[in-house]
């Protein structure tokens, strides 16, 4: 009996576990139980990601015992995890053969997949999972659960240990897949020098520079973060055109570029902090300079459920939030930018194009 092998049928895009052939729907209590059990499924995904189970299956199904031995985990317990995650289409479990293969979603836990979320699985469970037990308090006093758990804001806590930073940056690298459509949609034809605000290890700007050979640029991030960019830029062969700049975007932003990009940045911060950051960008940018924000826009975009999920992440981890079009318009105009257009992309993120006026 094979549970949930890979499939490309149209109905496979629907969640099979939410429907059944008799009634067309599971009982609400069953659907709710699955939602409530989400914390267990998250941990199950974490341990198989950490054990590298999916990476062992890229050439096809293998005996559970063999996979468990290679991962150094107990076969009897791995078998039970695999069976549970087969119901979520992560694995395909053949009980008769006692083999495990990849289900429709399984490759996203492989380290090398183009749409890998393995580092997100590791980082969310290492960093986000604990704080989320404190959401009850956050709901009352607005203090991000992570800040209460860590005793300091998330980015300060991350800065204390290189391992934490590496894990966070790796997860951001995974999430680039979510932003790929947005970065593809950036209209950089008339841009000469682009500053990537909060550009982390430079992965995004390196890719943009590789694609647009006329583009010069600067990766701007906190000093201890931006040090990771030099090797990335070198490896991409763009370090002659793309430099790095360490600083605090609430104090100042590299001046004089004709365009600024802030990808996945403003949603981390509350409205007051966003206004400060945008004021700093406006001071750095001359009139007519372009600003590209890559963000979700609530109720817009091709996967609005990603925006609401990220909104929850922001509530638990930071002071930020996801925003609707009117929120963006008002933030931008308050700091001297005109919102020119919102570009919908094939993915969950939008590009908000603005001009310094
Ligand atoms: C959510 S990550 C986004 C990274 C990148 N733009 C991307 O799309 O993958 C936010 C980035 O903002 C940076 N950051 C946070 N506070 C900052 C500050 N005060 N000044 C400059 N950068 C900051 C972090 O180090 C991190 O790289």
CSV table of C-alpha atoms and ligand atoms in Angstrom, one decimal:
chain,number,residue,atom,x,y,z
A,1,UNK,CA,0.0,0.0,0.0
A,2,UNK,CA,1.5,3.3,-1.1
A,3,UNK,CA,0.7,6.5,0.8
A,4,UNK,CA,0.9,9.7,-1.3
A,5,UNK,CA,3.6,9.2,-3.9
A,6,UNK,CA,4.4,12.1,-6.2
A,7,UNK,CA,1.6,13.1,-8.5
A,8,UNK,CA,1.0,15.8,-11.0
A,9,UNK,CA,-2.8,15.3,-11.5
A,10,UNK,CA,-4.9,18.5,-11.3
A,11,UNK,CA,-6.7,17.3,-8.2
A,12,UNK,CA,-3.4,16.9,-6.4
A,13,UNK,CA,-3.2,20.7,-6.0
A,14,UNK,CA,-6.2,20.4,-3.7
A,15,UNK,CA,-5.6,19.2,-0.2
A,16,UNK,CA,-6.8,15.6,-0.3
A,17,UNK,CA,-6.9,15.4,3.5
A,18,UNK,CA,-9.6,18.2,3.6
A,19,UNK,CA,-12.0,16.3,1.4
A,20,UNK,CA,-13.3,12.8,1.1
A,21,UNK,CA,-15.3,11.1,-1.6
A,22,UNK,CA,-18.4,10.5,0.5
A,23,UNK,CA,-19.2,14.0,1.7
A,24,UNK,CA,-16.7,16.1,-0.2
A,25,UNK,CA,-15.5,17.5,3.1
A,26,UNK,CA,-14.0,16.2,6.3
A,27,UNK,CA,-15.9,17.0,9.5
A,28,UNK,CA,-15.0,20.4,10.9
A,29,UNK,CA,-13.6,18.8,14.0
A,30,UNK,CA,-11.3,16.6,11.9
A,31,UNK,CA,-10.1,19.7,10.0
A,32,UNK,CA,-9.6,21.6,13.2
A,33,UNK,CA,-7.7,18.7,14.8
A,34,UNK,CA,-5.2,18.8,11.9
A,35,UNK,CA,-4.8,22.6,12.4
A,36,UNK,CA,-4.3,22.2,16.1
A,37,UNK,CA,-1.7,19.4,15.5
A,38,UNK,CA,0.3,21.8,13.3
A,39,UNK,CA,2.9,22.3,16.0
A,40,UNK,CA,3.7,18.6,16.0
A,41,UNK,CA,3.9,18.4,12.2
A,42,UNK,CA,6.3,21.4,12.3
A,43,UNK,CA,8.5,19.5,14.6
A,44,UNK,CA,8.3,16.3,12.6
A,45,UNK,CA,9.3,18.3,9.5
A,46,UNK,CA,12.2,19.8,11.4
A,47,UNK,CA,13.6,16.5,12.6
A,48,UNK,CA,13.5,14.9,9.1
A,49,UNK,CA,15.0,18.1,7.6
A,50,UNK,CA,17.7,18.1,10.2
A,51,UNK,CA,18.4,14.4,9.6
A,52,UNK,CA,18.6,15.0,5.9
A,53,UNK,CA,16.0,12.3,5.1
A,54,UNK,CA,14.7,13.9,1.9
A,55,UNK,CA,18.3,14.3,0.5
A,56,UNK,CA,18.7,10.6,0.7
A,57,UNK,CA,15.7,10.0,-1.6
A,58,UNK,CA,16.5,12.1,-4.6
A,59,UNK,CA,17.3,9.0,-6.7
A,60,UNK,CA,14.1,7.2,-5.7
A,61,UNK,CA,12.5,5.3,-2.8
A,62,UNK,CA,14.7,3.4,-0.3
A,63,UNK,CA,14.1,1.0,2.6
A,64,UNK,CA,13.2,2.9,5.8
A,65,UNK,CA,15.8,0.9,7.8
A,66,UNK,CA,18.6,1.9,5.3
A,67,UNK,CA,17.6,5.6,5.5
A,68,UNK,CA,17.4,5.5,9.2
A,69,UNK,CA,20.8,3.9,9.5
A,70,UNK,CA,22.4,6.5,7.2
A,71,UNK,CA,20.7,9.3,9.2
A,72,UNK,CA,21.7,7.8,12.6
A,73,UNK,CA,18.1,7.7,13.9
A,74,UNK,CA,15.8,4.9,15.1
A,75,UNK,CA,14.0,3.1,12.2
A,76,UNK,CA,10.8,2.3,14.2
A,77,UNK,CA,10.3,6.0,15.0
A,78,UNK,CA,11.4,7.3,11.6
A,79,UNK,CA,8.8,4.9,10.0
A,80,UNK,CA,6.1,6.5,12.1
A,81,UNK,CA,7.2,10.0,11.2
A,82,UNK,CA,7.3,9.1,7.5
A,83,UNK,CA,3.8,7.7,7.7
A,84,UNK,CA,2.5,10.9,9.3
A,85,UNK,CA,4.3,13.1,6.8
A,86,UNK,CA,3.1,10.9,3.9
A,87,UNK,CA,-0.4,12.1,4.8
A,88,UNK,CA,0.9,15.6,4.3
A,89,UNK,CA,2.4,14.6,0.9
A,90,UNK,CA,6.0,15.1,2.1
A,91,UNK,CA,6.9,11.4,1.7
A,92,UNK,CA,5.5,8.4,-0.1
A,93,UNK,CA,5.4,5.4,2.3
A,94,UNK,CA,5.1,1.9,0.9
A,95,UNK,CA,4.0,-0.2,4.0
A,96,UNK,CA,4.3,-3.5,2.1
A,97,UNK,CA,7.8,-2.8,0.9
A,98,UNK,CA,8.7,-0.8,3.9
A,99,UNK,CA,10.2,1.9,1.7
A,100,UNK,CA,10.1,5.7,1.7
A,101,UNK,CA,10.3,8.0,-1.2
A,102,UNK,CA,9.6,11.7,-1.9
A,103,UNK,CA,6.0,12.9,-2.0
A,104,UNK,CA,4.9,15.9,-3.9
A,105,UNK,CA,6.3,18.4,-1.4
A,106,UNK,CA,9.3,16.3,-0.3
A,107,UNK,CA,11.9,17.8,-2.6
A,108,UNK,CA,11.4,21.2,-0.8
A,109,UNK,CA,13.2,19.7,2.2
A,110,UNK,CA,16.3,18.8,0.0
A,111,UNK,CA,19.2,21.1,0.6
A,112,UNK,CA,19.9,21.6,-3.1
A,113,UNK,CA,16.4,22.1,-4.5
A,114,UNK,CA,15.8,25.4,-6.3
A,115,UNK,CA,12.7,25.9,-4.1
A,116,UNK,CA,14.2,24.4,-1.0
A,117,UNK,CA,12.8,25.4,2.4
A,118,UNK,CA,15.1,23.2,4.4
A,119,UNK,CA,16.9,26.1,6.0
A,120,UNK,CA,13.5,27.7,6.8
A,121,UNK,CA,12.5,24.4,8.5
A,122,UNK,CA,15.6,24.5,10.6
A,123,UNK,CA,15.5,28.3,11.4
A,124,UNK,CA,11.8,28.5,12.2
A,125,UNK,CA,12.0,25.6,14.6
A,126,UNK,CA,15.3,26.7,16.1
A,127,UNK,CA,14.4,30.4,16.5
A,128,UNK,CA,10.6,31.0,16.1
A,129,UNK,CA,9.1,27.9,17.6
A,130,UNK,CA,9.9,28.7,21.2
A,131,UNK,CA,8.8,32.3,21.2
A,132,UNK,CA,5.4,31.4,19.6
A,133,UNK,CA,4.4,29.7,22.9
A,134,UNK,CA,4.2,33.3,24.3
A,135,UNK,CA,1.7,34.6,21.7
A,136,UNK,CA,-0.9,34.9,24.5
A,137,UNK,CA,1.1,37.7,26.2
A,138,UNK,CA,1.8,39.4,22.9
A,139,UNK,CA,-1.9,39.6,22.2
A,140,UNK,CA,-2.3,41.6,25.4
A,141,UNK,CA,0.7,43.9,25.6
A,142,UNK,CA,2.0,43.9,22.0
A,143,UNK,CA,5.5,43.0,23.0
A,144,UNK,CA,6.8,40.5,20.3
A,145,UNK,CA,6.9,37.0,21.8
A,146,UNK,CA,10.5,36.7,20.6
A,147,UNK,CA,11.6,39.8,22.4
A,148,UNK,CA,10.1,38.5,25.7
A,149,UNK,CA,11.7,35.1,25.2
A,150,UNK,CA,15.2,36.3,24.2
A,151,UNK,CA,15.2,39.4,26.5
A,152,UNK,CA,16.0,41.6,23.5
A,153,UNK,CA,14.8,42.4,19.9
A,154,UNK,CA,15.3,39.5,17.4
A,155,UNK,CA,18.0,41.2,15.4
A,156,UNK,CA,20.1,42.0,18.5
A,157,UNK,CA,19.7,38.4,19.6
A,158,UNK,CA,20.8,37.1,16.2
A,159,UNK,CA,23.9,39.3,16.3
A,160,UNK,CA,25.2,37.6,19.4
A,161,UNK,CA,26.1,34.2,17.8
A,162,UNK,CA,27.4,33.6,14.3
A,163,UNK,CA,25.4,30.3,14.1
A,164,UNK,CA,22.2,32.2,14.7
A,165,UNK,CA,23.0,34.7,12.0
A,166,UNK,CA,24.1,32.0,9.5
A,167,UNK,CA,20.9,30.1,10.1
A,168,UNK,CA,18.8,33.3,9.6
A,169,UNK,CA,20.7,34.2,6.4
A,170,UNK,CA,20.4,30.7,5.1
A,171,UNK,CA,16.6,30.8,5.7
A,172,UNK,CA,16.4,34.2,4.0
A,173,UNK,CA,18.3,32.6,1.1
A,174,UNK,CA,15.6,29.9,0.8
A,175,UNK,CA,12.9,32.5,0.9
A,176,UNK,CA,14.4,34.2,-2.1
A,177,UNK,CA,12.5,31.6,-4.1
A,178,UNK,CA,9.3,33.4,-2.9
A,179,UNK,CA,10.7,36.7,-4.0
A,180,UNK,CA,12.2,35.4,-7.3
A,181,UNK,CA,9.1,36.5,-9.4
A,182,UNK,CA,9.3,40.0,-7.7
A,183,UNK,CA,13.0,40.4,-8.4
A,184,UNK,CA,12.4,39.2,-12.0
A,185,UNK,CA,9.7,41.9,-12.3
A,186,UNK,CA,12.0,44.8,-11.2
A,187,UNK,CA,12.3,47.3,-14.1
A,188,UNK,CA,16.0,48.2,-13.8
A,189,UNK,CA,16.5,49.3,-17.4
A,190,UNK,CA,17.1,53.0,-16.5
A,191,UNK,CA,18.9,52.3,-13.2
A,192,UNK,CA,22.6,52.9,-13.0
A,193,UNK,CA,23.4,52.5,-9.2
A,194,UNK,CA,21.1,50.4,-7.0
A,195,UNK,CA,21.5,50.3,-3.2
A,196,UNK,CA,20.0,47.1,-1.6
A,197,UNK,CA,18.9,48.3,1.8
A,198,UNK,CA,19.1,45.4,4.3
A,199,UNK,CA,20.7,43.4,1.5
A,200,UNK,CA,22.1,40.8,3.9
A,201,UNK,CA,24.8,38.6,2.3
A,202,UNK,CA,24.3,40.1,-1.1
A,203,UNK,CA,22.6,37.1,-2.8
A,204,UNK,CA,19.8,39.1,-4.3
A,205,UNK,CA,21.9,42.0,-5.6
A,206,UNK,CA,24.6,39.6,-6.9
A,207,UNK,CA,21.9,37.9,-9.0
A,208,UNK,CA,20.5,41.2,-10.3
A,209,UNK,CA,24.0,42.4,-11.2
A,210,UNK,CA,24.7,39.1,-13.0
A,211,UNK,CA,21.5,39.6,-15.1
A,212,UNK,CA,22.0,43.3,-15.8
A,213,UNK,CA,25.5,43.9,-16.8
A,214,UNK,CA,25.2,47.7,-16.8
A,215,UNK,CA,24.2,47.7,-13.1
A,216,UNK,CA,26.4,49.0,-10.3
A,217,UNK,CA,25.4,48.7,-6.7
A,218,UNK,CA,25.9,48.6,-3.0
A,219,UNK,CA,24.8,45.9,-0.5
A,220,UNK,CA,23.9,47.8,2.7
A,221,UNK,CA,23.3,46.0,6.0
A,222,UNK,CA,24.4,46.0,9.6
A,223,UNK,CA,28.2,45.9,9.7
A,224,UNK,CA,28.4,42.4,11.2
A,225,UNK,CA,25.9,41.1,8.6
A,226,UNK,CA,27.3,42.7,5.4
A,227,UNK,CA,30.8,41.1,5.9
A,228,UNK,CA,29.2,37.9,4.5
A,229,UNK,CA,28.5,39.6,1.2
A,230,UNK,CA,32.1,39.9,-0.1
A,231,UNK,CA,32.6,36.2,-0.8
A,232,UNK,CA,29.1,35.9,-2.4
A,233,UNK,CA,29.8,38.9,-4.7
A,234,UNK,CA,33.2,37.4,-5.6
A,235,UNK,CA,31.7,34.0,-6.4
A,236,UNK,CA,29.1,35.6,-8.6
A,237,UNK,CA,31.8,37.5,-10.5
A,238,UNK,CA,30.3,40.9,-9.8
A,239,UNK,CA,32.6,42.4,-7.1
A,240,UNK,CA,34.0,44.9,-9.6
A,241,UNK,CA,30.5,46.5,-9.8
A,242,UNK,CA,28.9,45.7,-6.4
A,243,UNK,CA,30.4,47.0,-3.2
A,244,UNK,CA,29.3,46.7,0.5
A,245,UNK,CA,28.5,49.3,3.1
A,246,UNK,CA,27.9,48.6,6.8
A,247,UNK,CA,25.6,50.8,8.8
A,248,UNK,CA,22.3,51.3,10.6
A,249,UNK,CA,19.4,52.2,8.3
A,250,UNK,CA,17.7,54.1,11.1
A,251,UNK,CA,20.7,56.5,11.2
A,252,UNK,CA,21.7,56.8,7.5
A,253,UNK,CA,21.6,55.1,4.1
A,254,UNK,CA,24.3,55.3,1.4
A,255,UNK,CA,23.6,58.6,-0.5
A,256,UNK,CA,23.5,59.5,-4.1
A,257,UNK,CA,22.2,56.3,-5.8
A,258,UNK,CA,19.6,56.7,-8.5
A,259,UNK,CA,17.6,53.7,-7.1
A,260,UNK,CA,17.0,52.0,-3.8
A,261,UNK,CA,15.7,48.5,-3.2
A,262,UNK,CA,14.2,47.3,0.1
A,263,UNK,CA,13.3,43.7,-0.2
A,264,UNK,CA,11.4,42.1,2.7
A,265,UNK,CA,12.5,44.9,5.0
A,266,UNK,CA,9.7,47.3,6.0
A,267,UNK,CA,7.4,44.5,7.0
A,268,UNK,CA,9.8,43.8,10.0
A,269,UNK,CA,9.0,47.2,11.5
A,270,UNK,CA,6.1,49.2,12.9
A,271,UNK,CA,4.8,52.4,11.2
A,272,UNK,CA,6.9,54.8,13.2
A,273,UNK,CA,10.1,52.8,12.5
A,274,UNK,CA,9.2,52.5,8.8
A,275,UNK,CA,8.7,56.3,8.7
A,276,UNK,CA,12.2,56.8,10.2
A,277,UNK,CA,13.8,54.4,7.7
A,278,UNK,CA,12.0,55.9,4.8
A,279,UNK,CA,13.0,59.4,5.9
A,280,UNK,CA,16.6,58.3,5.9
A,281,UNK,CA,16.2,56.9,2.4
A,282,UNK,CA,14.6,60.1,1.2
A,283,UNK,CA,17.5,62.1,2.7
A,284,UNK,CA,20.0,59.9,0.8
A,285,UNK,CA,18.1,59.9,-2.5
A,286,UNK,CA,17.9,62.9,-4.8
A,287,UNK,CA,14.6,64.0,-6.1
A,288,UNK,CA,13.6,61.7,-8.9
A,289,UNK,CA,15.4,58.7,-7.4
A,290,UNK,CA,13.4,55.4,-7.6
A,291,UNK,CA,12.5,53.2,-4.6
A,292,UNK,CA,11.5,49.6,-5.1
A,293,UNK,CA,9.8,47.8,-2.2
A,294,UNK,CA,9.4,44.1,-2.5
A,295,UNK,CA,6.7,43.2,0.0
A,296,UNK,CA,3.4,41.5,0.3
A,297,UNK,CA,0.3,43.6,-0.3
A,298,UNK,CA,-2.6,42.2,1.8
A,299,UNK,CA,-5.5,40.9,-0.3
A,300,UNK,CA,-3.4,41.2,-3.5
A,301,UNK,CA,-0.8,39.1,-5.2
A,302,UNK,CA,-1.1,35.5,-6.3
A,303,UNK,CA,-0.8,33.8,-2.9
A,304,UNK,CA,-2.5,36.0,-0.3
A,305,UNK,CA,-2.3,33.3,2.3
A,306,UNK,CA,1.5,33.8,2.4
A,307,UNK,CA,0.9,37.5,3.4
A,308,UNK,CA,-1.4,36.5,6.3
A,309,UNK,CA,1.1,33.8,7.5
A,310,UNK,CA,4.0,36.3,7.4
A,311,UNK,CA,1.8,38.7,9.3
A,312,UNK,CA,1.6,36.2,12.1
A,313,UNK,CA,5.4,35.7,11.9
A,314,UNK,CA,5.8,39.5,12.3
A,315,UNK,CA,3.5,39.6,15.3
A,316,UNK,CA,5.4,36.9,17.1
A,317,UNK,CA,9.0,37.8,16.2
A,318,UNK,CA,9.1,41.6,15.5
A,319,UNK,CA,7.1,44.7,15.7
A,320,UNK,CA,6.3,44.7,12.0
A,321,UNK,CA,3.2,43.7,10.0
A,322,UNK,CA,2.1,43.0,6.5
A,323,UNK,CA,0.3,45.9,4.9
A,324,UNK,CA,-2.4,46.7,2.4
A,325,UNK,CA,-2.1,49.1,-0.6
A,326,UNK,CA,-3.5,52.1,1.3
A,327,UNK,CA,-1.0,51.5,4.2
A,328,UNK,CA,1.9,51.5,1.8
A,329,UNK,CA,0.6,54.6,0.0
A,330,UNK,CA,0.4,56.5,3.3
A,331,UNK,CA,3.8,55.4,4.6
A,332,UNK,CA,5.5,56.4,1.3
A,333,UNK,CA,3.8,59.8,0.9
A,334,UNK,CA,4.6,60.6,4.5
A,335,UNK,CA,8.3,60.4,3.7
A,336,UNK,CA,8.3,62.2,0.4
A,337,UNK,CA,7.8,59.4,-2.0
A,338,UNK,CA,5.0,59.0,-4.7
A,339,UNK,CA,3.7,55.5,-5.1
A,340,UNK,CA,3.8,55.0,-8.9
A,341,UNK,CA,2.4,51.5,-9.2
A,342,UNK,CA,2.1,48.1,-7.6
A,343,UNK,CA,3.3,45.3,-9.8
A,344,UNK,CA,1.7,42.0,-9.2
A,345,UNK,CA,4.0,39.1,-9.8
A,346,UNK,CA,3.6,35.4,-10.4
A,347,UNK,CA,4.6,34.8,-6.7
A,348,UNK,CA,3.3,36.0,-3.4
A,349,UNK,CA,5.3,39.2,-3.3
A,350,UNK,CA,4.5,42.5,-5.1
A,351,UNK,CA,6.9,45.2,-6.3
A,352,UNK,CA,5.9,48.7,-5.1
A,353,UNK,CA,7.5,51.3,-7.3
A,354,UNK,CA,7.9,54.8,-5.9
A,355,UNK,CA,9.7,58.0,-6.8
A,356,UNK,CA,11.3,60.6,-4.5
A,357,UNK,CA,9.3,63.8,-5.0
B,1,LIG,C1,14.2,39.9,6.6
B,1,LIG,S1,15.9,40.2,6.3
B,1,LIG,C2,15.8,40.6,4.5
B,1,LIG,C3,17.1,40.4,3.8
B,1,LIG,C4,17.1,40.5,2.3
B,1,LIG,N1,16.7,41.9,1.9
B,1,LIG,C5,16.3,39.5,1.6
B,1,LIG,O1,15.3,39.8,1.0
B,1,LIG,O2,16.6,38.3,1.8
B,1,LIG,C6,16.1,41.8,7.0
B,1,LIG,C7,17.5,42.4,6.9
B,1,LIG,O3,17.6,43.7,7.5
B,1,LIG,C8,18.8,43.8,8.2
B,1,LIG,N2,18.7,44.9,9.2
B,1,LIG,C9,18.0,44.8,10.4
B,1,LIG,N3,18.2,45.9,11.1
B,1,LIG,C10,19.0,46.7,10.4
B,1,LIG,C11,19.5,48.0,10.6
B,1,LIG,N4,19.1,48.7,11.7
B,1,LIG,N5,20.3,48.6,9.6
B,1,LIG,C12,20.6,47.9,8.5
B,1,LIG,N6,20.1,46.6,8.2
B,1,LIG,C13,19.3,46.1,9.2
B,1,LIG,C14,19.1,42.4,8.7
B,1,LIG,O4,20.4,42.3,9.1
B,1,LIG,C15,18.6,41.6,7.6
B,1,LIG,O5,19.6,41.3,6.7
